[in-house]
PDB file of C-alpha atoms in Angstrom:
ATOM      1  CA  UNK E   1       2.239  11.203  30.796  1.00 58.00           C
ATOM      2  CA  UNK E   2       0.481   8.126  32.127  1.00 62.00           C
ATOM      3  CA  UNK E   3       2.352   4.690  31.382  1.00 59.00           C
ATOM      4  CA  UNK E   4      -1.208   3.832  29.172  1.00 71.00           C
ATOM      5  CA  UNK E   5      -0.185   6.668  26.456  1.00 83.00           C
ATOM      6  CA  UNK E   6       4.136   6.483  26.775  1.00 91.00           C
ATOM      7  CA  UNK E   7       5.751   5.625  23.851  1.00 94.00           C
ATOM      8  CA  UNK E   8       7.652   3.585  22.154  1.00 96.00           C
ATOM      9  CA  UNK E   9       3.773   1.862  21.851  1.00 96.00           C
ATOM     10  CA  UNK E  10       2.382  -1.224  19.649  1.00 96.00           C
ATOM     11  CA  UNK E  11       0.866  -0.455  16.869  1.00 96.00           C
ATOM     12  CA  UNK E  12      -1.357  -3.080  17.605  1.00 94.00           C
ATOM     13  CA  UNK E  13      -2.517  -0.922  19.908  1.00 93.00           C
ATOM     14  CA  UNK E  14      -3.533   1.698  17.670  1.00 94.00           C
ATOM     15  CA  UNK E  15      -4.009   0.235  14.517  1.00 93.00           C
ATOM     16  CA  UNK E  16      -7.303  -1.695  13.051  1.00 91.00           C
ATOM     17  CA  UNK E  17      -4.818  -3.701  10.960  1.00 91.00           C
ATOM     18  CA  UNK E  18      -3.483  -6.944  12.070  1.00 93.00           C
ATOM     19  CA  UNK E  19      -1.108  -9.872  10.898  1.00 91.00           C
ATOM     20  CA  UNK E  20      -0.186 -10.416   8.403  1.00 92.00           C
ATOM     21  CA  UNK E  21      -1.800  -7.244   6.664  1.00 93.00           C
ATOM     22  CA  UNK E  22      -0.034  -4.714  10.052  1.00 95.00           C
ATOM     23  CA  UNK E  23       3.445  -4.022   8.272  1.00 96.00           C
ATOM     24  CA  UNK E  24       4.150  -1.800  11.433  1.00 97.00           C
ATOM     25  CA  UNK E  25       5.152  -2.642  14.645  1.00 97.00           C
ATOM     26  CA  UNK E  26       5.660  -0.348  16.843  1.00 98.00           C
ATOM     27  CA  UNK E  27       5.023   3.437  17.126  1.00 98.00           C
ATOM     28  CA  UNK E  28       7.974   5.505  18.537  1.00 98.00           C
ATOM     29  CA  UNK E  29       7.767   8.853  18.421  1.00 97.00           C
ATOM     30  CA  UNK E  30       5.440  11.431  18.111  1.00 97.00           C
ATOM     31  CA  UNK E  31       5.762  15.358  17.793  1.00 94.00           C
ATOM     32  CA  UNK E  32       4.250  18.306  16.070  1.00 91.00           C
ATOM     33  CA  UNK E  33       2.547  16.785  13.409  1.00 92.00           C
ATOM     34  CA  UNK E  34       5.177  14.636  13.104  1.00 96.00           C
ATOM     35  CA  UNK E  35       5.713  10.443  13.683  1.00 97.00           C
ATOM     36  CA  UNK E  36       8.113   7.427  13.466  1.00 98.00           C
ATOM     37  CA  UNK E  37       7.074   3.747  13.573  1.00 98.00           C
ATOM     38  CA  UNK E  38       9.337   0.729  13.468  1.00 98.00           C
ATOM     39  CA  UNK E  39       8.795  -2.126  11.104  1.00 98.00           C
ATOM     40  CA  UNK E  40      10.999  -5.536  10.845  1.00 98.00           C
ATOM     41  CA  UNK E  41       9.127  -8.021   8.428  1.00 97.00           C
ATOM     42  CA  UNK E  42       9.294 -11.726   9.456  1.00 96.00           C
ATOM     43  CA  UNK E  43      10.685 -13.627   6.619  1.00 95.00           C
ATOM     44  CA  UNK E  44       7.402 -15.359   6.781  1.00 95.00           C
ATOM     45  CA  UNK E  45       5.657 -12.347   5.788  1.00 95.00           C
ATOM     46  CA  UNK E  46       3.205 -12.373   2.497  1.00 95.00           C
ATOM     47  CA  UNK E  47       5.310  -9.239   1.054  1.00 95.00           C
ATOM     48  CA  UNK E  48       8.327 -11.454   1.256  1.00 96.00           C
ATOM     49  CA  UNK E  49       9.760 -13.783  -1.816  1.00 94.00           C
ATOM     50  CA  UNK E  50      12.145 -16.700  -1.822  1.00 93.00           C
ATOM     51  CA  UNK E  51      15.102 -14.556  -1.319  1.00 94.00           C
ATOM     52  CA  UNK E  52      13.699 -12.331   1.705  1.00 96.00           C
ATOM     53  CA  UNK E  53      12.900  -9.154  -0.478  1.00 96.00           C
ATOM     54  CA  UNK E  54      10.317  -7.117   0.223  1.00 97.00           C
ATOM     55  CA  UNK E  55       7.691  -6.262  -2.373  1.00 94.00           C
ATOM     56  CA  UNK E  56       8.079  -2.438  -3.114  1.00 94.00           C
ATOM     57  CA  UNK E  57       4.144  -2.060  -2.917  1.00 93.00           C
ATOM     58  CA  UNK E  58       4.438  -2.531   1.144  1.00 95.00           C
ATOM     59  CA  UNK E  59       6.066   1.123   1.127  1.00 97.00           C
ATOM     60  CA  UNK E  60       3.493   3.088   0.585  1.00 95.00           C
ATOM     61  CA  UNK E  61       1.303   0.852   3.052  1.00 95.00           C
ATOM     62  CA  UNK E  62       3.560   1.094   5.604  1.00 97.00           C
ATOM     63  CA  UNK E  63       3.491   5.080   4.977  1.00 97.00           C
ATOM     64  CA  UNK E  64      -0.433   4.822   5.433  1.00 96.00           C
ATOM     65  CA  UNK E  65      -0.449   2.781   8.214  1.00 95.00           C
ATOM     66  CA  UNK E  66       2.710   4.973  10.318  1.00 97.00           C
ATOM     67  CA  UNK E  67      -0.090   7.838   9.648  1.00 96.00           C
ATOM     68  CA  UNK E  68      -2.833   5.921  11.214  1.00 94.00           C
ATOM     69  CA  UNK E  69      -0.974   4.702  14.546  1.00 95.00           C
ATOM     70  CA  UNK E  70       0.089   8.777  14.857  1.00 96.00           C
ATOM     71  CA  UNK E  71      -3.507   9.352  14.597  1.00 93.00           C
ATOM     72  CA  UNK E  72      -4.499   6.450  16.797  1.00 93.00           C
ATOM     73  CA  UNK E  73      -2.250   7.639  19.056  1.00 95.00           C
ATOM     74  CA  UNK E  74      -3.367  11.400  19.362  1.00 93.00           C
ATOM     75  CA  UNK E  75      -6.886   9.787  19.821  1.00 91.00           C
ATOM     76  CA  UNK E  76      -5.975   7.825  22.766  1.00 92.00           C
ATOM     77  CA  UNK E  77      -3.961  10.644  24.790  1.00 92.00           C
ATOM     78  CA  UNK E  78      -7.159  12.313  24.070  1.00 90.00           C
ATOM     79  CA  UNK E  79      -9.230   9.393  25.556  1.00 89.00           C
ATOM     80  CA  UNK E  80     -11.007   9.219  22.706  1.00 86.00           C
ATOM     81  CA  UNK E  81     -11.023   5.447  20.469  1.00 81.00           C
ATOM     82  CA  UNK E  82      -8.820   5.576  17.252  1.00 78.00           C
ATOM     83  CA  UNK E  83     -10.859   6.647  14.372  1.00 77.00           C
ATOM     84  CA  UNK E  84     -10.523   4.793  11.290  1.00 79.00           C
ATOM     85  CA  UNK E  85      -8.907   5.856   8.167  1.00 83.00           C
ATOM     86  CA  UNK E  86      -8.346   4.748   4.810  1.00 88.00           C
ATOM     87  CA  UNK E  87      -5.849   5.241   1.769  1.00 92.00           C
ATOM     88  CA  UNK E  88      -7.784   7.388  -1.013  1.00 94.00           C
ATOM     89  CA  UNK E  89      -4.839   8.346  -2.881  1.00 95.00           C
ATOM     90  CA  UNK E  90      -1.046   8.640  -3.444  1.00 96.00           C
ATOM     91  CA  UNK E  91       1.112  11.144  -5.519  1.00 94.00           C
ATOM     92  CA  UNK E  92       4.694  11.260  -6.326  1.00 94.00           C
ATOM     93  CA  UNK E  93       5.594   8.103  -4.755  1.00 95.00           C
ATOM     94  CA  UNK E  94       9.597   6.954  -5.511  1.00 96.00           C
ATOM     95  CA  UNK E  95      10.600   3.396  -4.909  1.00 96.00           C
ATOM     96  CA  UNK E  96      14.301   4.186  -4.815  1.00 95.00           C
ATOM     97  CA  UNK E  97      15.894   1.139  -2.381  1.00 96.00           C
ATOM     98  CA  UNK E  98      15.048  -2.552  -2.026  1.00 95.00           C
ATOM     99  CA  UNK E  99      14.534  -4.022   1.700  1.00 97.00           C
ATOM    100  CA  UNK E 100      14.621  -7.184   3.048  1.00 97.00           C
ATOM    101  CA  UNK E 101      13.084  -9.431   5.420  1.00 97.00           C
ATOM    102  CA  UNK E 102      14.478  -8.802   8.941  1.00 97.00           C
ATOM    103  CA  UNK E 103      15.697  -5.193   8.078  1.00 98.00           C
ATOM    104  CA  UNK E 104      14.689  -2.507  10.536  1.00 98.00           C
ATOM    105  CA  UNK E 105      12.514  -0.238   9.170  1.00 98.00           C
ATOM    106  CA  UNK E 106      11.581   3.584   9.998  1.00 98.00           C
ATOM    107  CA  UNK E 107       8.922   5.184   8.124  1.00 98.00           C
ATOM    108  CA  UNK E 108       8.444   8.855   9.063  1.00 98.00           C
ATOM    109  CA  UNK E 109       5.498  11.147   8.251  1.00 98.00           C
ATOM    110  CA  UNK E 110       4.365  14.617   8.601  1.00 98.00           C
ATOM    111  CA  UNK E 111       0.645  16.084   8.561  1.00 96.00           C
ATOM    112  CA  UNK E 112       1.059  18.550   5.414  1.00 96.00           C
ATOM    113  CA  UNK E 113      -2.761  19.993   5.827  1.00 93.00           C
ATOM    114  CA  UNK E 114      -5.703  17.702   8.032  1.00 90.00           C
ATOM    115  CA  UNK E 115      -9.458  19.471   6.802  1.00 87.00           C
ATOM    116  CA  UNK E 116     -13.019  18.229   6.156  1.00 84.00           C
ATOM    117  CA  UNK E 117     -12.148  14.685   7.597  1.00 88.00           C
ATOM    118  CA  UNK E 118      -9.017  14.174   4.878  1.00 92.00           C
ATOM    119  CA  UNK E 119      -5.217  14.226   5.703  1.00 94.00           C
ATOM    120  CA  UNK E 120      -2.274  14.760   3.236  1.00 97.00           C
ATOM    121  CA  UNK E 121       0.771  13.173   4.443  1.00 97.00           C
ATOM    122  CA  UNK E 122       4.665  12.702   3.436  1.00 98.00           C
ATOM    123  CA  UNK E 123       5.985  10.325   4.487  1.00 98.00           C
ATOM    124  CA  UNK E 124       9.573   8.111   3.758  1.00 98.00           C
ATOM    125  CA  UNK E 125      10.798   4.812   4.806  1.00 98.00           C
ATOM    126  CA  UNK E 126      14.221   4.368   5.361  1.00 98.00           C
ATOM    127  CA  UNK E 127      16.242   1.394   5.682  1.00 97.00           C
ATOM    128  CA  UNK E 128      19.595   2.499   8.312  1.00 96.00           C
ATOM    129  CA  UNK E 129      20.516   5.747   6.253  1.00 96.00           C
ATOM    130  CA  UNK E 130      19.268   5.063   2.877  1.00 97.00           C
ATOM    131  CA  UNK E 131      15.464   6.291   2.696  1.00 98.00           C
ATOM    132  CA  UNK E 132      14.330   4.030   0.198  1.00 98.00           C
ATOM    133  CA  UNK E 133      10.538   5.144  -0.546  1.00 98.00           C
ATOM    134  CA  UNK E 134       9.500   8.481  -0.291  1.00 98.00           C
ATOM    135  CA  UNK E 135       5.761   9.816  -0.867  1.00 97.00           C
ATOM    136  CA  UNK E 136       2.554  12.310  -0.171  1.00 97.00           C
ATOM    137  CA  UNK E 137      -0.338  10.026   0.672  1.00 96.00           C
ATOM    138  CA  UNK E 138      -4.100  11.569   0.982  1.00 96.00           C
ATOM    139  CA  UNK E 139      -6.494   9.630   3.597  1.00 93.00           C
ATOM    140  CA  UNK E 140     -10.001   9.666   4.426  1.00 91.00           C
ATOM    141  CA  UNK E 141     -10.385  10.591   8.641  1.00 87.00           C
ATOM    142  CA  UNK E 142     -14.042   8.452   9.146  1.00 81.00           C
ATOM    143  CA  UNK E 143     -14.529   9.427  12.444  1.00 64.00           C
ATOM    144  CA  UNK E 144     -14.167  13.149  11.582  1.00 48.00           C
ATOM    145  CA  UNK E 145     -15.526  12.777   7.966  1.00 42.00           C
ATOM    146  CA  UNK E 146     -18.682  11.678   8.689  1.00 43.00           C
TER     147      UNK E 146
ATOM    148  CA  UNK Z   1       7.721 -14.588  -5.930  1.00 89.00           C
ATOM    149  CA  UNK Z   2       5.939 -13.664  -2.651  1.00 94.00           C
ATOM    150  CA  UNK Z   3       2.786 -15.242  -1.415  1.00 95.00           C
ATOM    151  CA  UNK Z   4       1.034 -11.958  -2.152  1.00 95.00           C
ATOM    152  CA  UNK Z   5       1.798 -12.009  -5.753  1.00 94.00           C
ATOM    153  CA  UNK Z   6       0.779 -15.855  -5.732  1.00 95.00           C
ATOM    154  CA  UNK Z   7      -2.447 -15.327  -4.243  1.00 96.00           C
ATOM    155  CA  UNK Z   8      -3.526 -12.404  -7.025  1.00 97.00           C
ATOM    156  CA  UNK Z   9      -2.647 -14.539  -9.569  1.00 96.00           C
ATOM    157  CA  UNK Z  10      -4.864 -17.582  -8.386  1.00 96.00           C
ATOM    158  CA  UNK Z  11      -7.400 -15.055  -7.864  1.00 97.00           C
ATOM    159  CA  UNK Z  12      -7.651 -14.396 -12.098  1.00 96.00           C
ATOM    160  CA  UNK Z  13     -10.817 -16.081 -13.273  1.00 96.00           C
ATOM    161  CA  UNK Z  14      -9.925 -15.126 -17.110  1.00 90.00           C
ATOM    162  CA  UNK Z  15      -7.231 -14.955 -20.050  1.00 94.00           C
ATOM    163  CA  UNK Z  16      -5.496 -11.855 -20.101  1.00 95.00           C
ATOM    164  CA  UNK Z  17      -7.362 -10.321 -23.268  1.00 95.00           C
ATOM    165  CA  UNK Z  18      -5.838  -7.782 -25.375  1.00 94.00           C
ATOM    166  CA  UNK Z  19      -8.049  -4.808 -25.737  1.00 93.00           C
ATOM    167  CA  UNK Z  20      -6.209  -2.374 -27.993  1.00 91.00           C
ATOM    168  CA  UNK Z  21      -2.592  -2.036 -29.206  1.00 89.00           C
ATOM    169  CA  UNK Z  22      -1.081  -0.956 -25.674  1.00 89.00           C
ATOM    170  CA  UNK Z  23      -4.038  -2.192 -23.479  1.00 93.00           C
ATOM    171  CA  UNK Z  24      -5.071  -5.668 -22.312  1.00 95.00           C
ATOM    172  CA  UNK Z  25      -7.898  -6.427 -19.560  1.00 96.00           C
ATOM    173  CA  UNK Z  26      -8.226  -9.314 -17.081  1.00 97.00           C
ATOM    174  CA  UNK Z  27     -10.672 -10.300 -14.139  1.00 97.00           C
ATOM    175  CA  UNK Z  28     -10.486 -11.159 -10.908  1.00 97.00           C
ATOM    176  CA  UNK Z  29     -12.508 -12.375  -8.198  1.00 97.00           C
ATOM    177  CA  UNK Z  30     -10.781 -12.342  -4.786  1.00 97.00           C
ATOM    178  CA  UNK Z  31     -12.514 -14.782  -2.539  1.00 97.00           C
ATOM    179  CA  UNK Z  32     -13.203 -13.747   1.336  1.00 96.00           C
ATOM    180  CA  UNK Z  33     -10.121 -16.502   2.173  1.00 94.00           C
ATOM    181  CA  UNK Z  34      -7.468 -14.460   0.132  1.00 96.00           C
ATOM    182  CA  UNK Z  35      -4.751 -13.683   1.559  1.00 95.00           C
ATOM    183  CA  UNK Z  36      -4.941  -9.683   0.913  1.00 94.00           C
ATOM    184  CA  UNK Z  37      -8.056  -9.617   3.299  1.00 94.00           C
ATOM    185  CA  UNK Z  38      -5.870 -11.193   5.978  1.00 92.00           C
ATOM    186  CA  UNK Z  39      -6.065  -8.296   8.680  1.00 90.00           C
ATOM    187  CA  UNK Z  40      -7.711  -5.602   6.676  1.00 90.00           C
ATOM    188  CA  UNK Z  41      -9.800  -5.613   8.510  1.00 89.00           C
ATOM    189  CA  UNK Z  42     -11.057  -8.421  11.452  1.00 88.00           C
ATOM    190  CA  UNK Z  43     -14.843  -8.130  10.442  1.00 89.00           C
ATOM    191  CA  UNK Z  44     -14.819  -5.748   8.002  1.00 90.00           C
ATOM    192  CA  UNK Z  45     -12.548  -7.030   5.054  1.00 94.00           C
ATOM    193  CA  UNK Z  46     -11.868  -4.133   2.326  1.00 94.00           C
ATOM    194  CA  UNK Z  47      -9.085  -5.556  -0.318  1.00 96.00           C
ATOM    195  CA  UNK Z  48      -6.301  -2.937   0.592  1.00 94.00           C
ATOM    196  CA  UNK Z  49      -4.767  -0.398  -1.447  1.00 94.00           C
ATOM    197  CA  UNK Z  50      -1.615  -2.050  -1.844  1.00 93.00           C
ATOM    198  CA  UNK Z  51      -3.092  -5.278  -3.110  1.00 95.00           C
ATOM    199  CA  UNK Z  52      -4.611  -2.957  -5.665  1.00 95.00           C
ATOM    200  CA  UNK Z  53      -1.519  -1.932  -6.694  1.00 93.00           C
ATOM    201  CA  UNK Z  54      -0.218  -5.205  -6.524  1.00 94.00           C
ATOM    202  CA  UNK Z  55      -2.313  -6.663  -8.934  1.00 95.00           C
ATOM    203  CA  UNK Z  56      -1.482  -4.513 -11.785  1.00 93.00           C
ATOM    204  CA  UNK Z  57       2.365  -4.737 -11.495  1.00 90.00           C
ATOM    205  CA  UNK Z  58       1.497  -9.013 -11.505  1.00 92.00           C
ATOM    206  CA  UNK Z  59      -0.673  -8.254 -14.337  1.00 93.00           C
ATOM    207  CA  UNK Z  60       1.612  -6.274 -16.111  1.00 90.00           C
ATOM    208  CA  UNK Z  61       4.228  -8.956 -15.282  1.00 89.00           C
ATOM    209  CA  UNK Z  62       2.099 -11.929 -16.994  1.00 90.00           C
ATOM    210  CA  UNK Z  63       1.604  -9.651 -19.865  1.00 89.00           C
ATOM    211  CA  UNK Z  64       5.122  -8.681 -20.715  1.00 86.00           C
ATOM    212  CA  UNK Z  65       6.396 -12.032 -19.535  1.00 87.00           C
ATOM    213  CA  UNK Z  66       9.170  -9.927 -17.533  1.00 85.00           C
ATOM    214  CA  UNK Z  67       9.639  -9.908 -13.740  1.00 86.00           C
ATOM    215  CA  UNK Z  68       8.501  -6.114 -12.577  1.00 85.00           C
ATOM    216  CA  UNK Z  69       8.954  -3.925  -9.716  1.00 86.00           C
ATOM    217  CA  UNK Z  70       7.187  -0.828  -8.716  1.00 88.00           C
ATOM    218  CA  UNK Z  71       9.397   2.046  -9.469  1.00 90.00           C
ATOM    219  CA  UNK Z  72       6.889   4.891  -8.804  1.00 92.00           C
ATOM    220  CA  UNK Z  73       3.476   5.717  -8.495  1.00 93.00           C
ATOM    221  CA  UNK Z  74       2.951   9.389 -10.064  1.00 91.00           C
ATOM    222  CA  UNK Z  75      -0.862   9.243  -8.662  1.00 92.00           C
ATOM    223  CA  UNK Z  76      -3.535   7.179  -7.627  1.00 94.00           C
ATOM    224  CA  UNK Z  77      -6.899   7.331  -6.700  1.00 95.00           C
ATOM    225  CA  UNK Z  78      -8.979   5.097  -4.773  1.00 95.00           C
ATOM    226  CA  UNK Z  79     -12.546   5.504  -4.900  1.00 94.00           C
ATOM    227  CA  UNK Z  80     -14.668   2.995  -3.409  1.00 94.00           C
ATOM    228  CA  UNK Z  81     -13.932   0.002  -1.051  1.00 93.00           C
ATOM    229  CA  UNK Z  82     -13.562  -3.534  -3.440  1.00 96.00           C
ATOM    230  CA  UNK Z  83     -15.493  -6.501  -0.326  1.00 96.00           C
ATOM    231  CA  UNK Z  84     -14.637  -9.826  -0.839  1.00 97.00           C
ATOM    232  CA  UNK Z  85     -16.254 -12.086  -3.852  1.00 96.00           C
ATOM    233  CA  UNK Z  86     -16.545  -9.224  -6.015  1.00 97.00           C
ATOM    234  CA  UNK Z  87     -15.573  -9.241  -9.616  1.00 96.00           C
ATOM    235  CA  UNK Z  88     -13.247  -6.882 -10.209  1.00 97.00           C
ATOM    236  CA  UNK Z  89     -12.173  -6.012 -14.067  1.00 97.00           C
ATOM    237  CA  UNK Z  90      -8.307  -4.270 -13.980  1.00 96.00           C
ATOM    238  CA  UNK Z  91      -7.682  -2.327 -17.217  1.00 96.00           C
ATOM    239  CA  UNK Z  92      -3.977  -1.415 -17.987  1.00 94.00           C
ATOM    240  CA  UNK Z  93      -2.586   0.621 -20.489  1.00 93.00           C
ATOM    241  CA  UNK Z  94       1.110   1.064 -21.381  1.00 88.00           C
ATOM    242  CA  UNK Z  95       2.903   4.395 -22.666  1.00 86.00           C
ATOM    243  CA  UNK Z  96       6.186   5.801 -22.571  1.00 82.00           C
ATOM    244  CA  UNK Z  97       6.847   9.681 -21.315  1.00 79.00           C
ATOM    245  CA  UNK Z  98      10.029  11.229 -21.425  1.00 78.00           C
ATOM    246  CA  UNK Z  99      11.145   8.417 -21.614  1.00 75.00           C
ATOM    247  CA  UNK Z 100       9.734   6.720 -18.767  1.00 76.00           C
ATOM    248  CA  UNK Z 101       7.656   3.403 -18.789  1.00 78.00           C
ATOM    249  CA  UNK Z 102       4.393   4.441 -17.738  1.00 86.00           C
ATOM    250  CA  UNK Z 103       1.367   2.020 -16.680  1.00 90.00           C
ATOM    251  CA  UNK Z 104      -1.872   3.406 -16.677  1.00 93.00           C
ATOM    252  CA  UNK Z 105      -4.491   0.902 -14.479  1.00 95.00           C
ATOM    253  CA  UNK Z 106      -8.553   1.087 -13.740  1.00 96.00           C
ATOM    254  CA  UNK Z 107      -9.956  -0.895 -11.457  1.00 97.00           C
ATOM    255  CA  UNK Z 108     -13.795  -1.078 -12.067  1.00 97.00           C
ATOM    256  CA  UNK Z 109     -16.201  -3.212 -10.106  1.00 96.00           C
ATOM    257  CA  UNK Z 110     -20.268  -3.720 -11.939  1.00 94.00           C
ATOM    258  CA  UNK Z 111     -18.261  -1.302 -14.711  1.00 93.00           C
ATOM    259  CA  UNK Z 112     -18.097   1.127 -11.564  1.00 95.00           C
ATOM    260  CA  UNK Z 113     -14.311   2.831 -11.372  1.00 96.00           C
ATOM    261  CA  UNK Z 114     -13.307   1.780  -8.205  1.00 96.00           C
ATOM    262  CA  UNK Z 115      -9.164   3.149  -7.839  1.00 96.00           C
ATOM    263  CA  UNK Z 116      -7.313   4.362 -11.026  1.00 95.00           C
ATOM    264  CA  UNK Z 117      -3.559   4.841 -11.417  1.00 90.00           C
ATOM    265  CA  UNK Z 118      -0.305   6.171 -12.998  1.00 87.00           C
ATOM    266  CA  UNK Z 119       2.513   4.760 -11.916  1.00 78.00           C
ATOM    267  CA  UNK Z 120       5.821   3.803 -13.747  1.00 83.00           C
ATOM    268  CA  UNK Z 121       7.322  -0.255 -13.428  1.00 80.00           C
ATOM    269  CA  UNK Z 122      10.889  -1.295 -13.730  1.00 81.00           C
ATOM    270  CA  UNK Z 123      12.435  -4.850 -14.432  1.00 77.00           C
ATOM    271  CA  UNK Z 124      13.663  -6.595 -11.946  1.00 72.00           C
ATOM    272  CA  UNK Z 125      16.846  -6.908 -11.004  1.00 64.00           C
ATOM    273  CA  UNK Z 126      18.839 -10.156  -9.738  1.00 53.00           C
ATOM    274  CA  UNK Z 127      18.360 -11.273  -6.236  1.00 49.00           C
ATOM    275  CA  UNK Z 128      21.213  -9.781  -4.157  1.00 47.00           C
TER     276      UNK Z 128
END
């Protein structure tokens, strides 16, 4: 693998979203379907109150936007520019942990079905052990939907 | 509260008007320097799901006068992309199920549906 396509990668790198709206940082692993991406929130960060805590809504983006640097990323080992995407629904999403500013974050995901230029996704974020949002997201692939 | 949350609520250009016995209605207009549009995206700014979301816990929040956190979303939809400077018209209705408290929420743009949503809220809890 050349060094332009070796992970861990930004996911500035892969991702249309940027700061303060990119609530992932970096993309580390990728495999069957399946990715990871890192996320530590600045306690500057607009999802952030007085006390550090995270709003629960950035879950479900940070879901979304773990799918989207996966995708990015398959797009640029295939040479190809990432294709955009965007959020079109959610289903059985659980809030079931609180984070904080400065906590390491891993949100996971897995491609349940990809067809006609949509995705389903599950995908859970998980603060050390304790997965604290868990969810099946549905996107919209532009570059393949159109 | 964080600066999201702030920013939605300057972003109210109306009351909070009760529309029934479990529903109320307010407006919006989020103006192309909110901070939702920060980074979503450099030259094309779409107000982003989770603002979406966002909004209707705050406005649930002002309406109940209780500090609320999202617990769950059972489903959502989002149908068309809300640009900057639109009016945008959130409907929320509130039911219980199984004991559950369940917010139902329409977003509607020129009385166009633009995301709807089920999702249940719970009260906040202390800081740590």
């Amino acid at each position: 693998m050349s060094p332009e396509v070796a992970l861990p990668m930004a996911a500035s790198l892969l991702i249309p979203h940027r700061t303060p709206m990119r609530l992932v940082d970096t993309l580390l692993s990728v495999h069957e379907g399946c990715g990871v991406t890192e996320s530590v929130l600045p306690r500057t960060s607009m999802m952030a109150d007085g006390e550090g805590r995270l709003d629960e809504v950035a879950f479900m983006e940070m879901i979304a936007q773990s799918f989207a640097a996966y995708k990015g990323y398959l797009d640029l080992v295939e040479g190809k520019p990432a294709g955009e995407g965007f959020l079109v629904g959610v289903r059985h999403l659980e809030v079931t942990g609180r984070a904080y500013a400065g906590d390491r974050l891993l949100t996971s995901i897995r491609t349940v079905t990809a067809f006609g230029g949509f995705a389903v996704v599950e995908g859970s974020v998980a603060r050390g052990d304790e997965t604290i949002a868990s969810g099946i997201i549905k996107l919209w692939l532009v570059e393949d939907g159109r | 509260m964080n600066a999201l949350r702030m920013g939605i609520r300057a972003s109210a250009t109306g009351d909070i008007a009760r529309t029934g016995p479990e529903t109320v209605a307010r407006r919006y207009r989020f103006a192309p320097g909110f901070i939702g549009f920060s980074g979503h995206f450099p030259g094309n700014p779409i107000l982003p799901a989770i603002v979406q979301v966002c909004a209707v816990v705050s406005l649930a929040e002002e309406e109940g006068g209780k500090a609320l956190r999202l617990a769950a979303v059972r489903s959502a939809k989002f149908l068309s992309p809300i640009r900057p400077g639109e009016e945008v018209s959130i409907g929320l209705r509130r039911s219980v199920d199984s004991g559950d408290p369940i917010c139902d929420a329409t977003l509607s743009v020129a009385g166009k549906t633009s995301a709807s949503f089920q999702r249940r809220l719970a009260e906040e809890e202390p800081p740590r």
